[in-house]
CSV table of C-alpha atoms (C1' of nucleotides) in Angstrom, one decimal:
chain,number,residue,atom,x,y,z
A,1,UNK,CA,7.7,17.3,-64.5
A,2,UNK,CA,8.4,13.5,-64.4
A,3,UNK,CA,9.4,12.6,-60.2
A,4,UNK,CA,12.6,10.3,-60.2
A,5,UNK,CA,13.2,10.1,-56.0
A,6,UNK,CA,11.7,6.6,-55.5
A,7,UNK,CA,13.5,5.1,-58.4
A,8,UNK,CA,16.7,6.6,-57.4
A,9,UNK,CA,16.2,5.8,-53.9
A,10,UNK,CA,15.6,2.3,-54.2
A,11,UNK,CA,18.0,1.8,-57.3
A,12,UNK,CA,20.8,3.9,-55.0
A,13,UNK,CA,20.2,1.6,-52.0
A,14,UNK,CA,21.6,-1.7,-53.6
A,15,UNK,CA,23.7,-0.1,-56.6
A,16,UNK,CA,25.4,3.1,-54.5
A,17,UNK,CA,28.9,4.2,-54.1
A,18,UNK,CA,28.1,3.5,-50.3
A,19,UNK,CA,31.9,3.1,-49.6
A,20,UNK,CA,33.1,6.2,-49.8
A,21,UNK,CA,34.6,8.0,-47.2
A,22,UNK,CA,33.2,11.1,-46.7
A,23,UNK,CA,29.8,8.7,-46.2
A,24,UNK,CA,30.9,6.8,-43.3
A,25,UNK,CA,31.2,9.9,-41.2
A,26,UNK,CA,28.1,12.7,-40.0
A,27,UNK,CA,30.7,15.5,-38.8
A,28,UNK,CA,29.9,18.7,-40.5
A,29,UNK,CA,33.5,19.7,-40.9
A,30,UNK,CA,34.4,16.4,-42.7
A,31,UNK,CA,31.3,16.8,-45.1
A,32,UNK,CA,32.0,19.9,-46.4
A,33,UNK,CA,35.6,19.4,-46.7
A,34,UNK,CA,34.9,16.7,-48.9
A,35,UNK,CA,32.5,18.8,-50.7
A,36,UNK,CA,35.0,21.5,-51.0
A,37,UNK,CA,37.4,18.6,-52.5
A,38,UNK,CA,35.2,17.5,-54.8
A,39,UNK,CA,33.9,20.6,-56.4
A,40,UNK,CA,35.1,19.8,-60.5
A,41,UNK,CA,37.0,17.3,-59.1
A,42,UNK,CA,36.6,13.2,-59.6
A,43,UNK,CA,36.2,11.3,-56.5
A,44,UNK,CA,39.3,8.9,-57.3
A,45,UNK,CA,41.6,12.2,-57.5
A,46,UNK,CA,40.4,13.2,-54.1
A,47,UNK,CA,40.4,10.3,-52.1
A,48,UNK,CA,44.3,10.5,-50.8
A,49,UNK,CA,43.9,14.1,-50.0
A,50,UNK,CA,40.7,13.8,-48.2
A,51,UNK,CA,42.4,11.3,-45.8
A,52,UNK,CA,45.5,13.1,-45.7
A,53,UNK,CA,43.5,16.1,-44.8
A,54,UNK,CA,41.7,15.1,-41.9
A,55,UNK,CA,44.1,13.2,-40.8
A,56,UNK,CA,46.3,16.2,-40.1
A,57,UNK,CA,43.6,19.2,-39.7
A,58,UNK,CA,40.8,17.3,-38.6
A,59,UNK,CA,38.5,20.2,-37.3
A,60,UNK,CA,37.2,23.3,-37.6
A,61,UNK,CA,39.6,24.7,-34.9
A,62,UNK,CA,42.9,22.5,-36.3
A,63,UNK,CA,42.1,24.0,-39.9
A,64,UNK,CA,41.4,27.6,-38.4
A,65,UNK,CA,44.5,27.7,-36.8
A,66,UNK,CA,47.1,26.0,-39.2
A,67,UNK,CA,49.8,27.7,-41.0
A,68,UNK,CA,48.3,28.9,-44.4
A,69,UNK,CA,51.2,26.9,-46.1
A,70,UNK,CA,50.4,23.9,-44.0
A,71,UNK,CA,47.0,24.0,-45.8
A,72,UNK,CA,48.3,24.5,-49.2
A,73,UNK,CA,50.9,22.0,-48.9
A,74,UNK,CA,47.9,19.2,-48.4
A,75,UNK,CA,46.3,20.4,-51.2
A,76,UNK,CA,49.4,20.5,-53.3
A,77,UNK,CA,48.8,18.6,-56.4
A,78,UNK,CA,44.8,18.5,-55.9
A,79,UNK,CA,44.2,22.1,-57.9
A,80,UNK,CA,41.7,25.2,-57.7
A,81,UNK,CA,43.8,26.2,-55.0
A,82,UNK,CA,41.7,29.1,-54.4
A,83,UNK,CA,39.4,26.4,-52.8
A,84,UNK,CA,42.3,25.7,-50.2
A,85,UNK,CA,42.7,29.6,-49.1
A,86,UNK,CA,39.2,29.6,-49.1
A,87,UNK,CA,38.1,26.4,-47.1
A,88,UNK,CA,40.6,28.3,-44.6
A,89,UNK,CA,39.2,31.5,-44.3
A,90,UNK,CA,35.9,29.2,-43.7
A,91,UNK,CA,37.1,27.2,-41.1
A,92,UNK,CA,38.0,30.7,-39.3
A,93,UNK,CA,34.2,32.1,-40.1
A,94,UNK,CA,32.7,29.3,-39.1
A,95,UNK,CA,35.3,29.5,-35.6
A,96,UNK,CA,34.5,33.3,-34.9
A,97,UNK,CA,31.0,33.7,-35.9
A,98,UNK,CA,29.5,30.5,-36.1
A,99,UNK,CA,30.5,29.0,-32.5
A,100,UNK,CA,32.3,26.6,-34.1
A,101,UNK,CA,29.6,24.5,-35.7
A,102,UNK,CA,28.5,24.3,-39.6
A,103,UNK,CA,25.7,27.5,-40.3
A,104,UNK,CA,22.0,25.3,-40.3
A,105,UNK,CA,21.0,27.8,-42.6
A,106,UNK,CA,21.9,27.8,-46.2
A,107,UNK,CA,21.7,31.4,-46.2
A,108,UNK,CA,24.1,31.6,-43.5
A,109,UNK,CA,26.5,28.6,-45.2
A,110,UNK,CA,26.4,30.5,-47.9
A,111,UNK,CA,28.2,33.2,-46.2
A,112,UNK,CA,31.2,31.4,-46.1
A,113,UNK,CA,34.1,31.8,-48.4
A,114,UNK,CA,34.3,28.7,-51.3
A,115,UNK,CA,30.8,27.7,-50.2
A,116,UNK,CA,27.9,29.0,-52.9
A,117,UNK,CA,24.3,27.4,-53.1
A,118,UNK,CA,25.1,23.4,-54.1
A,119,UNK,CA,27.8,23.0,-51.6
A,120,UNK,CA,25.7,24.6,-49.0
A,121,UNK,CA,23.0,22.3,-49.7
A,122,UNK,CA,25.0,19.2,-49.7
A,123,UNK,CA,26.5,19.7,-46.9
A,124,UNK,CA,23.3,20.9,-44.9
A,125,UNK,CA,21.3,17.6,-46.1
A,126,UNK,CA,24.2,15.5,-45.3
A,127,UNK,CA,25.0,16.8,-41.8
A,128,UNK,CA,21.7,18.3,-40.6
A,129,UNK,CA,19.2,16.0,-42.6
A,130,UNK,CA,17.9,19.4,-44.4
A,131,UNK,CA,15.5,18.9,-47.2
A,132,UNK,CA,18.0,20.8,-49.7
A,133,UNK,CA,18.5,20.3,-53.0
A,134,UNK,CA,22.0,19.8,-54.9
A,135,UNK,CA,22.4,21.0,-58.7
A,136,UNK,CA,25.7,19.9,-59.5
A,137,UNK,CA,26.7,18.6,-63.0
A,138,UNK,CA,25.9,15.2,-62.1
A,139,UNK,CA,22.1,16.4,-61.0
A,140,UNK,CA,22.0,19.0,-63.9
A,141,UNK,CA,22.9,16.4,-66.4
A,142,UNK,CA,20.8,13.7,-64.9
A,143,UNK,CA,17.9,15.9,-64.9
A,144,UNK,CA,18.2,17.7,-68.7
A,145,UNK,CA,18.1,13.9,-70.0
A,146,UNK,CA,15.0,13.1,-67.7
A,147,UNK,CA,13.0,15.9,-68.7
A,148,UNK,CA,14.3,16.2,-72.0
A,149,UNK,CA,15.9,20.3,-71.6
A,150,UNK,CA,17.0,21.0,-75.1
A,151,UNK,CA,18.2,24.9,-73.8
A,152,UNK,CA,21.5,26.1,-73.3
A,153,UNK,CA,22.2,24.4,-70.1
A,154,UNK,CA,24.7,27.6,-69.6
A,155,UNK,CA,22.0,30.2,-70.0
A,156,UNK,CA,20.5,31.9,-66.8
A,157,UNK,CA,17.3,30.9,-67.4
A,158,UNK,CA,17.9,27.6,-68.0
A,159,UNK,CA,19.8,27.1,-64.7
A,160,UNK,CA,16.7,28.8,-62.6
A,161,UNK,CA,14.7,25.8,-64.3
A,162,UNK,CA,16.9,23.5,-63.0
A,163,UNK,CA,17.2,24.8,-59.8
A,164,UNK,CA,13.5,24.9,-59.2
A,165,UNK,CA,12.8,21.2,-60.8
A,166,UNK,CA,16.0,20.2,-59.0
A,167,UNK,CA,13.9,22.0,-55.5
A,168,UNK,CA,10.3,20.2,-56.9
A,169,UNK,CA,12.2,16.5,-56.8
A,170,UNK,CA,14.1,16.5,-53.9
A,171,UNK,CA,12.6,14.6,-51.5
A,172,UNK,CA,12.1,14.5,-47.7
A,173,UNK,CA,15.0,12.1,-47.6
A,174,UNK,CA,17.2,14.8,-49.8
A,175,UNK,CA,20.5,13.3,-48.0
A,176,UNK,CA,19.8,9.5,-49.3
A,177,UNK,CA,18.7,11.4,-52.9
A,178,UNK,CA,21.2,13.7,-53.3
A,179,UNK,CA,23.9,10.7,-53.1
A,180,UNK,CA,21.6,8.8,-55.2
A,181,UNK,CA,21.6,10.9,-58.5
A,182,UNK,CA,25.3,11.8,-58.1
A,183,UNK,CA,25.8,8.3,-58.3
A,184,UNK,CA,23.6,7.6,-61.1
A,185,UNK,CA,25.3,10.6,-63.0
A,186,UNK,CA,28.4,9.1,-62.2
A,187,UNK,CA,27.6,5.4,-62.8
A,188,UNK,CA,25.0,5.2,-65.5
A,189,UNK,CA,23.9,8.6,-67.0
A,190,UNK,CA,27.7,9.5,-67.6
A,191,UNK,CA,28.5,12.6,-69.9
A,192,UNK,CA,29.5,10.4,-73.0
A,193,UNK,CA,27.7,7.2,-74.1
A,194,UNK,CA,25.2,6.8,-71.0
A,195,UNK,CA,24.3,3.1,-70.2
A,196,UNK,CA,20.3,3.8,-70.5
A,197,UNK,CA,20.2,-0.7,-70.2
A,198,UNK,CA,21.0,-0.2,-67.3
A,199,UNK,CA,19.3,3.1,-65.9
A,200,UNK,CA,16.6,3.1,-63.2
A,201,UNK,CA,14.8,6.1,-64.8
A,202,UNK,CA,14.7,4.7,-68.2
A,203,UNK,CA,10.9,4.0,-68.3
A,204,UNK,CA,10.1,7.9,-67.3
A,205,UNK,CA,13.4,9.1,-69.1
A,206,UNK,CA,12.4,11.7,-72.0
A,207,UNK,CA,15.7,12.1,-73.5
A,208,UNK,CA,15.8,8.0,-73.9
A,209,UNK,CA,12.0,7.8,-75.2
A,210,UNK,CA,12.8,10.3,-77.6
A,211,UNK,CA,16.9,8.9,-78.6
A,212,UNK,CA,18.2,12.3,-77.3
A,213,UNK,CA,20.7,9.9,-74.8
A,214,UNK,CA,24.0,10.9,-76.5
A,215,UNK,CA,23.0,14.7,-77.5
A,216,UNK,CA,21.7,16.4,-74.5
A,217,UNK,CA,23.0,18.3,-72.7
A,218,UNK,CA,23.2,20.3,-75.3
A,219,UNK,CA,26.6,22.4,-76.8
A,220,UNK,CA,28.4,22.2,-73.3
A,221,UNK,CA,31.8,23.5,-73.4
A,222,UNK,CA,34.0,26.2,-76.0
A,223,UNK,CA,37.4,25.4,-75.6
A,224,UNK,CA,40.1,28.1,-76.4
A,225,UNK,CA,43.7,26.0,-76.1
A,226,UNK,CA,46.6,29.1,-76.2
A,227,UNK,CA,49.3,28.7,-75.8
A,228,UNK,CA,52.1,30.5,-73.1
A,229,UNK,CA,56.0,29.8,-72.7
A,230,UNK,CA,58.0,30.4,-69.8
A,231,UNK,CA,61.5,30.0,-68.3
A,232,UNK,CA,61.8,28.5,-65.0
A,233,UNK,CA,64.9,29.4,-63.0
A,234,UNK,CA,66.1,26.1,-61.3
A,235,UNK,CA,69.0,28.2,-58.9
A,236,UNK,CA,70.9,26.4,-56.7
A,237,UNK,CA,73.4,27.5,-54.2
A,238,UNK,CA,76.9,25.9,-53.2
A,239,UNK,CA,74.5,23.8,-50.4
A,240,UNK,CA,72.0,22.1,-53.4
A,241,UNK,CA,69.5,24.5,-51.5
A,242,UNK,CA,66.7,26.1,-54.0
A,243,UNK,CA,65.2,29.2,-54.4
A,244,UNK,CA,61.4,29.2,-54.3
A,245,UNK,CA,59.1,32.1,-54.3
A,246,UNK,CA,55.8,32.3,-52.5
A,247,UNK,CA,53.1,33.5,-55.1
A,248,UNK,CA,50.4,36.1,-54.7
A,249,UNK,CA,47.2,34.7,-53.6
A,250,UNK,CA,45.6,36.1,-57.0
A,251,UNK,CA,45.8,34.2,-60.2
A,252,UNK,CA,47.3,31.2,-61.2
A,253,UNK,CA,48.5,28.9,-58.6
A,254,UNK,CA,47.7,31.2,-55.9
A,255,UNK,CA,50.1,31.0,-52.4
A,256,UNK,CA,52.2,28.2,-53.8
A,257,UNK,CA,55.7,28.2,-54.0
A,258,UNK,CA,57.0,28.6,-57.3
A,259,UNK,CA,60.4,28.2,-59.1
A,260,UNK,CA,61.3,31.9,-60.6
A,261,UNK,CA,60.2,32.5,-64.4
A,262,UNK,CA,61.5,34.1,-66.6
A,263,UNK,CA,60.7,35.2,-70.5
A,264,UNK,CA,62.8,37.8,-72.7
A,265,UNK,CA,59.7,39.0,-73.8
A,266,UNK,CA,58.1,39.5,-70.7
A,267,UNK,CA,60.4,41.8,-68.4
A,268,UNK,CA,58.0,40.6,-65.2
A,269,UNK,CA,58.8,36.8,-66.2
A,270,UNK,CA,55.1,36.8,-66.9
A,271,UNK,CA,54.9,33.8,-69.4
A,272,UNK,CA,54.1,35.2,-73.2
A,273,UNK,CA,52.0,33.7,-75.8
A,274,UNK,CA,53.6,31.5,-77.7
A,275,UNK,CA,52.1,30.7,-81.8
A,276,UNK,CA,53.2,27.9,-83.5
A,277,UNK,CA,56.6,28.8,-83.4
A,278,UNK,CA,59.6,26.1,-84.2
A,279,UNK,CA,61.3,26.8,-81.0
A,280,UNK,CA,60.1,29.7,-78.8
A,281,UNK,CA,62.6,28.8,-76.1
A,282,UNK,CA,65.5,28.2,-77.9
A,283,UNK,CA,69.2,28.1,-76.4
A,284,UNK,CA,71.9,30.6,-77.0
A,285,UNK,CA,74.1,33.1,-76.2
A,286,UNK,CA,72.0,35.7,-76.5
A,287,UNK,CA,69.6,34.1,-73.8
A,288,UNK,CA,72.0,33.0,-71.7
A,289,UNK,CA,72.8,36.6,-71.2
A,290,UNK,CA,69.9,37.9,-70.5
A,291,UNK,CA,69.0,35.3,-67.6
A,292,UNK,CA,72.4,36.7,-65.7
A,293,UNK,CA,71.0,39.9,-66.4
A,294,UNK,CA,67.3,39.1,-65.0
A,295,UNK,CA,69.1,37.6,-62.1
A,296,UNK,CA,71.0,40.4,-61.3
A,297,UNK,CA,68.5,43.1,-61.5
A,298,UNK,CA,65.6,40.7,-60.2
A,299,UNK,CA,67.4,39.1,-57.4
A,300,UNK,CA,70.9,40.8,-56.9
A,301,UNK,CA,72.3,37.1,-57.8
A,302,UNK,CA,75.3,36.6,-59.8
A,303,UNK,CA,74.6,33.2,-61.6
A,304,UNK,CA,76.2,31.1,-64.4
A,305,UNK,CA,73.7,29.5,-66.7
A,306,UNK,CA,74.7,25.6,-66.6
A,307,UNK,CA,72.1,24.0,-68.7
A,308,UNK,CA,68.1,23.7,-69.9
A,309,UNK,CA,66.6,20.8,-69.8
A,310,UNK,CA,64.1,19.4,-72.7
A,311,UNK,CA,61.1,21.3,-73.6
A,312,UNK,CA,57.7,20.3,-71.5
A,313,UNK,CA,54.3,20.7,-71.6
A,314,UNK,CA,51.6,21.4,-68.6
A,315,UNK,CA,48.2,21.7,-69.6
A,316,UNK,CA,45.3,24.2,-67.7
A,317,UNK,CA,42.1,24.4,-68.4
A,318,UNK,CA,42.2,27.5,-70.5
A,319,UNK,CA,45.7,27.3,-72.0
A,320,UNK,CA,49.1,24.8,-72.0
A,321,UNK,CA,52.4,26.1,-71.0
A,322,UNK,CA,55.2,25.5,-72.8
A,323,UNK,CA,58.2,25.9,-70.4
A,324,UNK,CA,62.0,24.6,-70.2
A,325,UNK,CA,63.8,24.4,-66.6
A,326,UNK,CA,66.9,26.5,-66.8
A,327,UNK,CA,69.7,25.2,-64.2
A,328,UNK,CA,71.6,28.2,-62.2
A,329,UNK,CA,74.7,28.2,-59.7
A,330,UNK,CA,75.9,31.0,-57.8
A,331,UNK,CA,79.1,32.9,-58.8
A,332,UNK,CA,79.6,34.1,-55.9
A,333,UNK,CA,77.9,32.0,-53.2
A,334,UNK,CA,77.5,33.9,-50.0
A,335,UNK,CA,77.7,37.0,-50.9
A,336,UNK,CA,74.8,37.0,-52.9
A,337,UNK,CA,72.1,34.5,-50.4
A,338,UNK,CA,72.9,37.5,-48.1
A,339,UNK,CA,71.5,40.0,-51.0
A,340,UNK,CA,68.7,37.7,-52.0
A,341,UNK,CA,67.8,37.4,-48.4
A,342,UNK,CA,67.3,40.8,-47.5
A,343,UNK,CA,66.0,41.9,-51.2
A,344,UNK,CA,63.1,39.0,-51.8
A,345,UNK,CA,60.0,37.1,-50.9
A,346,UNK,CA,61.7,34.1,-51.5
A,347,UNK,CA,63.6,32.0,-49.8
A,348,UNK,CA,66.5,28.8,-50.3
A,349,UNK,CA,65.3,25.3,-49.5
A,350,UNK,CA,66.8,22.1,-48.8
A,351,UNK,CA,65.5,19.6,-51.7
A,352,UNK,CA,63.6,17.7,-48.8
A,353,UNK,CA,62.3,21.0,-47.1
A,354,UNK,CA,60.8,22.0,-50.6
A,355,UNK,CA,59.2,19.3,-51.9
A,356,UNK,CA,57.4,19.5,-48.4
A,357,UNK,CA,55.8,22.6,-49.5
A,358,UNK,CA,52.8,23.9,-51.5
A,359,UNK,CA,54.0,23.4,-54.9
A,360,UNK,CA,52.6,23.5,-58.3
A,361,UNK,CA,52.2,20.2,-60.0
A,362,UNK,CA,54.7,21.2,-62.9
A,363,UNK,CA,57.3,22.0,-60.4
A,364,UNK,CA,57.1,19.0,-57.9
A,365,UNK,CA,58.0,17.3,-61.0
A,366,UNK,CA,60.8,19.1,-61.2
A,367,UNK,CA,62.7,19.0,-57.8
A,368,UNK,CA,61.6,15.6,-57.8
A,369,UNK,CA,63.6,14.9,-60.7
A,370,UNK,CA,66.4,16.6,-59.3
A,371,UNK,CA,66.6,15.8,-56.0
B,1,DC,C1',27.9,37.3,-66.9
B,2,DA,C1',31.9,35.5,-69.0
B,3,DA,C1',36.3,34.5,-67.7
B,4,DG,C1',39.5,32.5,-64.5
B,5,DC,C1',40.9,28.9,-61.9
B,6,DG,C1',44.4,22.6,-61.9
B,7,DT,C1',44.9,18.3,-62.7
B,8,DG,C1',44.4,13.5,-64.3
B,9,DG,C1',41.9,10.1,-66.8
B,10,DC,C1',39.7,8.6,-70.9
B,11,DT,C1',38.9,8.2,-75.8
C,1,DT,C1',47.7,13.0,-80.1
C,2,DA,C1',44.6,16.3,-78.6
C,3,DG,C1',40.1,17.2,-77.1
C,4,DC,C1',36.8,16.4,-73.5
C,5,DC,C1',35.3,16.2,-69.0
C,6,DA,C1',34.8,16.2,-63.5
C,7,DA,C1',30.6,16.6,-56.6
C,8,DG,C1',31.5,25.1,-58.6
C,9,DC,C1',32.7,29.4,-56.9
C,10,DT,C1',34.5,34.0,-57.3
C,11,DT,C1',35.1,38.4,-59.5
DNA sequence: CAAGCGTGGCT
DNA sequence: TAGCCAAGCTT
């Protein structure tokens, strides 16, 4: 085992991200929020949400309390939003059992919902000065190339190895260090073509001293790019109100509010897998039909189909969807909110009043557009 | 334990 | 363009 705290330490304290926000501050509930952010998430994408989040729910007791679309709203846009219904649920442990302060155990931190071993750590070295140690991909990484880990860096065995050389390094100071090789993974020992010139660990690095730089860590990620396809039913009644749905918190997209979908295939509007086909959302009559028909037997509406827009693209981790936005009006306006209304879980909003919702990326886009 | 879960930036 | 990647956790 080659020890890499001093190095880091001293190359962190003049070459550190010392700026950044969630380092100005030593409240618990600010810490792990931002570590709650910033799980598979760059710091630059979480920045405006981090701010905007404790400016509106900026304790424990604000967070515990809030309306759970209040919560996802903030988040809207920021993704994983499992992390947002979780940090909730959190914020409410941490309220009831917890006396309103941050666990000082990691066994106890790791009690609460969206908060497993790293997180736990991180947040007890920053906010209780804990000798705990991170293992996140910027440590994991950092530490592979330093002792020069040829194994799958996936495998179970692999990752207790890490863990326990991750435990071995960390340092008495494990808040200063913990920020220090994040940064470095960040900065200098960066996934793809690491700047080893300019690395503060290249004299003890084993991965540099033996050109292994550019291939460890080694076979990281198999990528499996499907494809779905999917209607989305933009209705619209004689106000230019909208009909959103709130989604279940399993599965994609989790509590947010969601324009309907729809796919002929796919009776539940469940989007279908879609091969290279020309046009798997083609236009006709035939289609047109069978959106009144969903309509009606979905949501006792009686539409008229009055256009689809151009073919997009939105692209998850694990698949891209392939959807086209199908504007709806009402046939017969007020006869059929009343149905909707009693028969749904969704409800009409005002253009404004919905884009102040949790919403998908994909279909912020949308009502923006249209609004 | 492998799969599921978002989004944006970079190459 | 299309693939790769990012401060992981849950089931």
């Amino acid at each position: 085992m080659i020890p890499i705290a001093d190095s880091l330490l001293t190359w962190y304290a003049d070459n550190g991200r010392h700026e950044l926000p969630w380092r100005q501050t030593q409240d618990s509930y600010a810490l792990w929020l931002a570590e709650i952010m910033l799980q598979q998430t760059q710091v630059e994408s979480v920045k405006p949400y981090y701010a905007r989040f404790l400016q509106a729910l900026p304790s424990w007791e604000a967070l515990a309390r809030a309306p759970q679309d209040q919560v996802l709203a903030l988040w809207s846009g920021l993704g994983y939003y499992a992390r947002a219904r979780n940090a909730q649920r959190a914020a409410q442990k941490v309220c009831a059992d917890f006396a309103g302060q941050f666990p000082d155990t990691r066994e106890a931190a790791e009690t609460l919902p969206g908060v497993g071993r790293s997180t736990a750590a991180a947040v007890l070295a920053s906010a209780y000065g804990h000798q705990e140690a991170i293992l996140d991909a910027n440590a994991r990484r950092v530490l592979i190339r330093s002792q020069a880990i040829r194994s799958d860096p996936k495998s179970t065995r692999t990752l207790q190895q890490l863990w326990e050389l991750a435990e071995a390094l960390t340092p008495t100071d494990a808040h200063g260090y913990n920020q220090a090789i994040q940064d470095l993974g960040a900065m200098i020992c960066t996934p793809r073509h690491p700047r080893c010139d300019a690395c503060p660990l290249q004299h003890s690095c084993k991965a540099y001293a033996e050109g292994l730089g550019e291939q460890l860590p080694l076979g990281l990620r198999k990528r499996t790019t499907q494809a779905r396809c999917v209607f989305f039913l933009q209705i619209e009644d004689g106000d230019g109100r909208v009909f959103l749905e709130k989604r279940p918190d399993s599965g994609i997209w989790g509590g947010l509010w969601c324009l309907p979908q729809f796919h002929p295939q796919s009776g539940s509007g469940q989007p279908v897998p879609c091969p290279a086909q020309q046009d798997p959302l083609a236009d006709d009559v035939v289609l047109r039909e069978q959106v009144r028909h969903f309509c009606a037997a979905q949501y006792g509406l009686a539409v008229e189909v009055q256009g689809l827009m151009a073919m997009q693209k939105h692209v998850f981790t694990h698949f891209q969807l392939h959807f086209r936005c199908i504007h709806i009006g009402l046939q017969e306006d007020l006869q059929a909110i009343k149905v909707a209304d009693r028969v749904l879980s969704g409800c009409w909003f005002g253009s404004e009043a919905a884009l102040a919702k949790g919403l998908p990326t994909p279909i912020r886009k949308i009502l923006r557009r249209s609004s």
